[in-house]
mmCIF file of C-alpha atoms in Angstrom:
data_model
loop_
_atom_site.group_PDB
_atom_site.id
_atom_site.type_symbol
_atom_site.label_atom_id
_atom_site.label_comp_id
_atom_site.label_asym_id
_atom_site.label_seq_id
_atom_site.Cartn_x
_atom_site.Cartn_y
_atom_site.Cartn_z
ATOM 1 C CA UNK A 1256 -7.682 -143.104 -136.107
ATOM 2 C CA UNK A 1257 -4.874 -142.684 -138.425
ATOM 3 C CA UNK A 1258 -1.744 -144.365 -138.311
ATOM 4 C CA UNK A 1259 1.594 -142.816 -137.462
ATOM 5 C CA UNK A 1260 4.128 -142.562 -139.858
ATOM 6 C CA UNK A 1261 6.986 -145.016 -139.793
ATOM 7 C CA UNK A 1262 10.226 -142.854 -140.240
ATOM 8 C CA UNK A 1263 12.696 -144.920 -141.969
ATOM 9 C CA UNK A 1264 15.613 -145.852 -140.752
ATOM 10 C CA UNK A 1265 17.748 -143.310 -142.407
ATOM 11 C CA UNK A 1266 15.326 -140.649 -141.119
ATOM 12 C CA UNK A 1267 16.135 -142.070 -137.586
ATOM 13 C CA UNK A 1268 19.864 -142.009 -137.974
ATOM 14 C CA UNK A 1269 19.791 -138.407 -138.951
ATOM 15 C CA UNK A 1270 17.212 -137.262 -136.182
ATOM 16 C CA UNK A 1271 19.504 -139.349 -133.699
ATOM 17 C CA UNK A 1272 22.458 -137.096 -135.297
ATOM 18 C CA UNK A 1273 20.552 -133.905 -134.571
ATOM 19 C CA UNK A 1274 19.432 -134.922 -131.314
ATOM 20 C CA UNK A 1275 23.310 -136.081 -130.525
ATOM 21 C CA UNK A 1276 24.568 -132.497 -132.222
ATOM 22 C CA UNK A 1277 21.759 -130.574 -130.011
ATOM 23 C CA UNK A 1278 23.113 -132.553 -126.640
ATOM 24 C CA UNK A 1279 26.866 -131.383 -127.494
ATOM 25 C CA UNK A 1280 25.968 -128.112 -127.674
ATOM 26 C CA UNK A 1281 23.891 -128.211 -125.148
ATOM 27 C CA UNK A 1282 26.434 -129.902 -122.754
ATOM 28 C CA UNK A 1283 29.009 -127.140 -124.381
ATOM 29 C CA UNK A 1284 27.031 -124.132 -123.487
ATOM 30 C CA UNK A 1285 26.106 -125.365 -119.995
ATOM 31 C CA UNK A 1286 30.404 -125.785 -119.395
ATOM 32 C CA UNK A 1287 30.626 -122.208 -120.902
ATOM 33 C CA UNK A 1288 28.070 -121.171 -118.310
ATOM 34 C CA UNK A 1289 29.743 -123.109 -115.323
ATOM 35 C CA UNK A 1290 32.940 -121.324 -116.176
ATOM 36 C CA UNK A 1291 31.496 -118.069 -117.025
ATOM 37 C CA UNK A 1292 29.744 -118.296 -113.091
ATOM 38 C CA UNK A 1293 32.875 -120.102 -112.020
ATOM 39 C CA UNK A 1294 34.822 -116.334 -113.240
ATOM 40 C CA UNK A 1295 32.045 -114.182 -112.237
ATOM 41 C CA UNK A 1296 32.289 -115.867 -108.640
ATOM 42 C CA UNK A 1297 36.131 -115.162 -108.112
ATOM 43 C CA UNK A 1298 36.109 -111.696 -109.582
ATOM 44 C CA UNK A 1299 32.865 -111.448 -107.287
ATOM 45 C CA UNK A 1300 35.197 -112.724 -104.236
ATOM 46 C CA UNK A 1301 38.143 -110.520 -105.343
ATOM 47 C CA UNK A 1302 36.061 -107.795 -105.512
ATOM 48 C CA UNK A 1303 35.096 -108.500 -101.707
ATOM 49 C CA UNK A 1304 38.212 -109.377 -100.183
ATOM 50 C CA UNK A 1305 39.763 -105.790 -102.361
ATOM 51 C CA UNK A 1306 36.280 -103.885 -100.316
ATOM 52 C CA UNK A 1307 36.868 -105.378 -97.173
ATOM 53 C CA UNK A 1308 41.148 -104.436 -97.916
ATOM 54 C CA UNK A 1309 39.771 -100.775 -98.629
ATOM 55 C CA UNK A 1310 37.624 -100.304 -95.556
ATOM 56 C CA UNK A 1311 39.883 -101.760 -93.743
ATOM 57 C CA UNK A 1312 42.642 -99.202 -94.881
ATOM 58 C CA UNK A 1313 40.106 -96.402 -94.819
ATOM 59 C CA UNK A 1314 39.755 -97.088 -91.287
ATOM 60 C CA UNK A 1315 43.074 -96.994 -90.170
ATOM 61 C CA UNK A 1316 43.864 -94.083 -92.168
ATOM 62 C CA UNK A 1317 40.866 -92.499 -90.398
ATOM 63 C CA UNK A 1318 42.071 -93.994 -86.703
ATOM 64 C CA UNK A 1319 45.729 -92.352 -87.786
ATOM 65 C CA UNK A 1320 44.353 -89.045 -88.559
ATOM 66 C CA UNK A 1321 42.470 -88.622 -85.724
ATOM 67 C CA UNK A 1322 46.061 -89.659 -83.591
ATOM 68 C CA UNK A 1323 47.440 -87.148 -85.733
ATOM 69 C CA UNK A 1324 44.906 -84.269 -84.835
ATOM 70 C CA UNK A 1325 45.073 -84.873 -81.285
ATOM 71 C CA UNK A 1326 49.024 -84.717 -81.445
ATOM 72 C CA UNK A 1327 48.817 -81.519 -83.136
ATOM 73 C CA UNK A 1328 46.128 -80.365 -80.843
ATOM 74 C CA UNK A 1329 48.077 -81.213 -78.076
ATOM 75 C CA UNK A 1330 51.495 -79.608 -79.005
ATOM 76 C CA UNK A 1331 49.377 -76.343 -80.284
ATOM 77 C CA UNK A 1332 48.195 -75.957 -76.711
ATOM 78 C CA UNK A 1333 51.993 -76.761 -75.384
ATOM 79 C CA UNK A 1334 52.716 -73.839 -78.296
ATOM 80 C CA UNK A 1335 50.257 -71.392 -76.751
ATOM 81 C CA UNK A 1336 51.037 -71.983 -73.399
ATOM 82 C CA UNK A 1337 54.984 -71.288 -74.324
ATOM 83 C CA UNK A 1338 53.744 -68.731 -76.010
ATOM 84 C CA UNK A 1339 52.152 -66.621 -73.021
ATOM 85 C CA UNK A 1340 54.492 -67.566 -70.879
ATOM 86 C CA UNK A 1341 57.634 -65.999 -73.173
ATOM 87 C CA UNK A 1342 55.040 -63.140 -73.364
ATOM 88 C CA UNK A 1343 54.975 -62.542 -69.391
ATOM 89 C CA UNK A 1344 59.139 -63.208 -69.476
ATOM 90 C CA UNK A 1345 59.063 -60.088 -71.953
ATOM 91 C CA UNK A 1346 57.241 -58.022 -70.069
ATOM 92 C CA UNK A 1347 58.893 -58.589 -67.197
ATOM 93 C CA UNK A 1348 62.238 -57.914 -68.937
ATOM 94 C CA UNK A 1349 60.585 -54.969 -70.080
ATOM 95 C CA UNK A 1350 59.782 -53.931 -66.733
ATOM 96 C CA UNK A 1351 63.343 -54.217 -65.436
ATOM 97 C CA UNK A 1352 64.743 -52.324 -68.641
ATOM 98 C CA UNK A 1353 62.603 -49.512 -68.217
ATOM 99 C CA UNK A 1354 63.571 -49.638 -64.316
ATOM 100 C CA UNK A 1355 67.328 -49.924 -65.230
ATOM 101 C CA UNK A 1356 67.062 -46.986 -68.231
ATOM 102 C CA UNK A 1357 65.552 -45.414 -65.246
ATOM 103 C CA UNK A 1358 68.057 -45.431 -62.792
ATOM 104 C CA UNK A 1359 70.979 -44.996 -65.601
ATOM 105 C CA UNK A 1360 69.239 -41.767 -66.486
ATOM 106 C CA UNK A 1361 69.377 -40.637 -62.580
ATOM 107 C CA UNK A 1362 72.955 -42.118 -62.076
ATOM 108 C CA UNK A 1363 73.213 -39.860 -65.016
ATOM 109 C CA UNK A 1364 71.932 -37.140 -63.434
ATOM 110 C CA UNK A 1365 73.606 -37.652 -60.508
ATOM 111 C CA UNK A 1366 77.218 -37.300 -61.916
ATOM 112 C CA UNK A 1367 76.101 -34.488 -64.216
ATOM 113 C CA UNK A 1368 75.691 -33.188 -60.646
ATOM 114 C CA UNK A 1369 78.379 -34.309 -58.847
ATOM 115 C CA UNK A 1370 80.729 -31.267 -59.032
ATOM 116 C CA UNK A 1371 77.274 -28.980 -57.779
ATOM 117 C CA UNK A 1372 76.779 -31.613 -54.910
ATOM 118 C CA UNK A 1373 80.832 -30.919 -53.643
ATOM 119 C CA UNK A 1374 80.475 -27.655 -53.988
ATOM 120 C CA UNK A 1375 77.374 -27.352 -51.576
ATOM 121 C CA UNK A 1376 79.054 -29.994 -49.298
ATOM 122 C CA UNK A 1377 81.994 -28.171 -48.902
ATOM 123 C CA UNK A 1378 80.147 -24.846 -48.422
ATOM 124 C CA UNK A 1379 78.030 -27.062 -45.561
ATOM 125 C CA UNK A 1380 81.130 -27.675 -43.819
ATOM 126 C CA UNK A 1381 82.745 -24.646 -44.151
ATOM 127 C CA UNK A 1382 79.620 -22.495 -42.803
ATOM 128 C CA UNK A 1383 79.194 -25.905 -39.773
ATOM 129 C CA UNK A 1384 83.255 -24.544 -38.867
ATOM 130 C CA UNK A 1385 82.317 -21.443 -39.229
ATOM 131 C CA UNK A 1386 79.099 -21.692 -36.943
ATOM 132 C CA UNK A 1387 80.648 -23.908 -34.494
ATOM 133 C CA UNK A 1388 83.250 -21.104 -33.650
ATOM 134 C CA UNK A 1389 80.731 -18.148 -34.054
ATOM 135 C CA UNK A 1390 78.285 -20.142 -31.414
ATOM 136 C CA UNK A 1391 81.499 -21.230 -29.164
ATOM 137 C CA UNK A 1392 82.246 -17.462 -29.486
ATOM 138 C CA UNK A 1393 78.647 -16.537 -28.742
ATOM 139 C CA UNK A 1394 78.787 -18.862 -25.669
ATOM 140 C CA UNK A 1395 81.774 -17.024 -23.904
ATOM 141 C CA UNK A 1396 79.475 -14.138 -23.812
ATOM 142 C CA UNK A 1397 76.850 -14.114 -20.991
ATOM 143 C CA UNK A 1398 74.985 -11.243 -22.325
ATOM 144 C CA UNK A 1399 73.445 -14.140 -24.895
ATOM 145 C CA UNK A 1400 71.781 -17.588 -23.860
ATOM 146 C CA UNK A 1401 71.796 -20.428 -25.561
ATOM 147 C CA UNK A 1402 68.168 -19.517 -27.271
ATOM 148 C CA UNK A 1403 70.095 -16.412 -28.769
ATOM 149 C CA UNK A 1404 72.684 -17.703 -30.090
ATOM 150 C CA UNK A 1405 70.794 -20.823 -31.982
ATOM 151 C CA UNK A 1406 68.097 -18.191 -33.396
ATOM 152 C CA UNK A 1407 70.853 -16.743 -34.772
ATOM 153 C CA UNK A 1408 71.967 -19.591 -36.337
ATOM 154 C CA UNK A 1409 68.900 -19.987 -37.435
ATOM 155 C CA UNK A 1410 68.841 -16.414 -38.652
ATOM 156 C CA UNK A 1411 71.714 -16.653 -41.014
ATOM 157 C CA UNK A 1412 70.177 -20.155 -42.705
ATOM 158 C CA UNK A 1413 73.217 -21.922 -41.326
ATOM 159 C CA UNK A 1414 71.495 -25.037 -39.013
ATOM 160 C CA UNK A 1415 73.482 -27.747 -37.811
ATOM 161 C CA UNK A 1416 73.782 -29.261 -41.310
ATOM 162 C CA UNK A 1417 76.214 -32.429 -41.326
ATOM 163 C CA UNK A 1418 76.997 -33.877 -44.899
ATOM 164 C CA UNK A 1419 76.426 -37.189 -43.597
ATOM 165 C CA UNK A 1420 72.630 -36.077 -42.845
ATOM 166 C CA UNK A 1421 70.618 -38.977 -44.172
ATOM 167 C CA UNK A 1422 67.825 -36.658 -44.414
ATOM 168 C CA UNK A 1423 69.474 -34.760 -46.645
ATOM 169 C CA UNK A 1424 68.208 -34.741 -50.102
ATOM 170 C CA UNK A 1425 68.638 -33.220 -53.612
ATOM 171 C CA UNK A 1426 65.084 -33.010 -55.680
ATOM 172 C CA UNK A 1427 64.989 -33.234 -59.450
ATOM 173 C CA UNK A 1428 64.477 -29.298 -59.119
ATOM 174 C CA UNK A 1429 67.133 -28.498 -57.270
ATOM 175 C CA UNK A 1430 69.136 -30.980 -59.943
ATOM 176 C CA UNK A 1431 69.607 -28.730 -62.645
ATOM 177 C CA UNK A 1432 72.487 -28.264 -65.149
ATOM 178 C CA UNK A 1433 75.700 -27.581 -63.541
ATOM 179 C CA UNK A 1434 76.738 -25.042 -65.711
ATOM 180 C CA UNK A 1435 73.389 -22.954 -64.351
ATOM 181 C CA UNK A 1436 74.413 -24.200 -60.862
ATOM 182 C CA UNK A 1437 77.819 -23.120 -61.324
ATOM 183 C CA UNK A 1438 76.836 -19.362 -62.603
ATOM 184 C CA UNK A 1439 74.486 -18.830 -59.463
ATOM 185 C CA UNK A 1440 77.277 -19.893 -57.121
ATOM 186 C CA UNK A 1441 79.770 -18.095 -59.391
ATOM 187 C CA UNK A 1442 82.191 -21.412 -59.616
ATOM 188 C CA UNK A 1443 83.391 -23.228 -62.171
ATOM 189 C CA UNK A 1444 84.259 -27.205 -62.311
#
């Protein structure tokens, strides 16, 4: 067997001086390392509580939109609805205008015609006078009943015509221009 080597005593102090150098550094990297976990750790935390923040705000943007879309839902239906139903007010007004521009155009009509509707009223009355004396005439006179003297009557066009007749009517045809009216009857207004 050989015999170790005896280090002398300088050789000791300097391998005690590495060995003392090597557990400094040592001991300095391992507090680098707790304080490099030690940051990696909180920005790891940060970076979890900013996630959790985000979903969190996601969410509630998310839960707001959805509000939001069944608001507008909502008053888009209320919109429709007002919409149809100021659709079946216009066409109702629409019915009662044309109904109205109707009956302006016969009141129109109607007092285009006025002077033509005197005129035949006072010729009723005149030929009723006239009739009621020619049949009170008629009816002195034995020689002709009663059945005689309405034929007659009936003969000449002249019935027992009152103005106030409420079967009395004027048709569109018979409504014609009164200046036309007025030539056949050979008056003037």
């Amino acid at each position: 067997m050989r015999r170790m080597s005896v280090l002398s005593p300088v050789q000791i102090k300097e391998a005690n001086a590495h060995l003392a150098a090597v557990h400094r550094r040592v001991t300095e990297l391992e507090r680098r390392l707790e304080a490099a976990e030690r940051t990696v750790r909180e920005q790891a935390e940060r970076l979890m509580g900013k996630d959790r923040e985000l979903q969190a705000a996601i969410r509630e943007l998310s839960l707001r939109k959805e509000r939001e879309m069944v608001d507008v839902q909502e008053k888009l239906q209320d919109c429709e609805g007002t919409v149809q139903r100021l659709q079946m007010v216009m066409k109702e007004k629409d019915s009662v205008i044309a109904q109205l521009r109707h009956r302006s155009q016969l009141l129109d009509k109607i007092t285009r015609s006025r002077p033509l509707l005197d005129n035949l009223l006072s010729y009723m009355a005149e030929a009723e006078r006239s009739q009621s004396v020619h049949i009170s005439h008629l009816d002195s006179h034995p020689a002709f009943p009663d059945h005689h003297a309405h034929s007659l009557a009936g003969i000449n066009g002249l019935m027992n015509t009152c103005p106030n007749d409420r079967n009395f009517s004027v048709s569109e045809d018979d409504m014609e221009e009164p200046a036309q009216d007025d030539a056949i009857f050979g008056t003037t207004v």
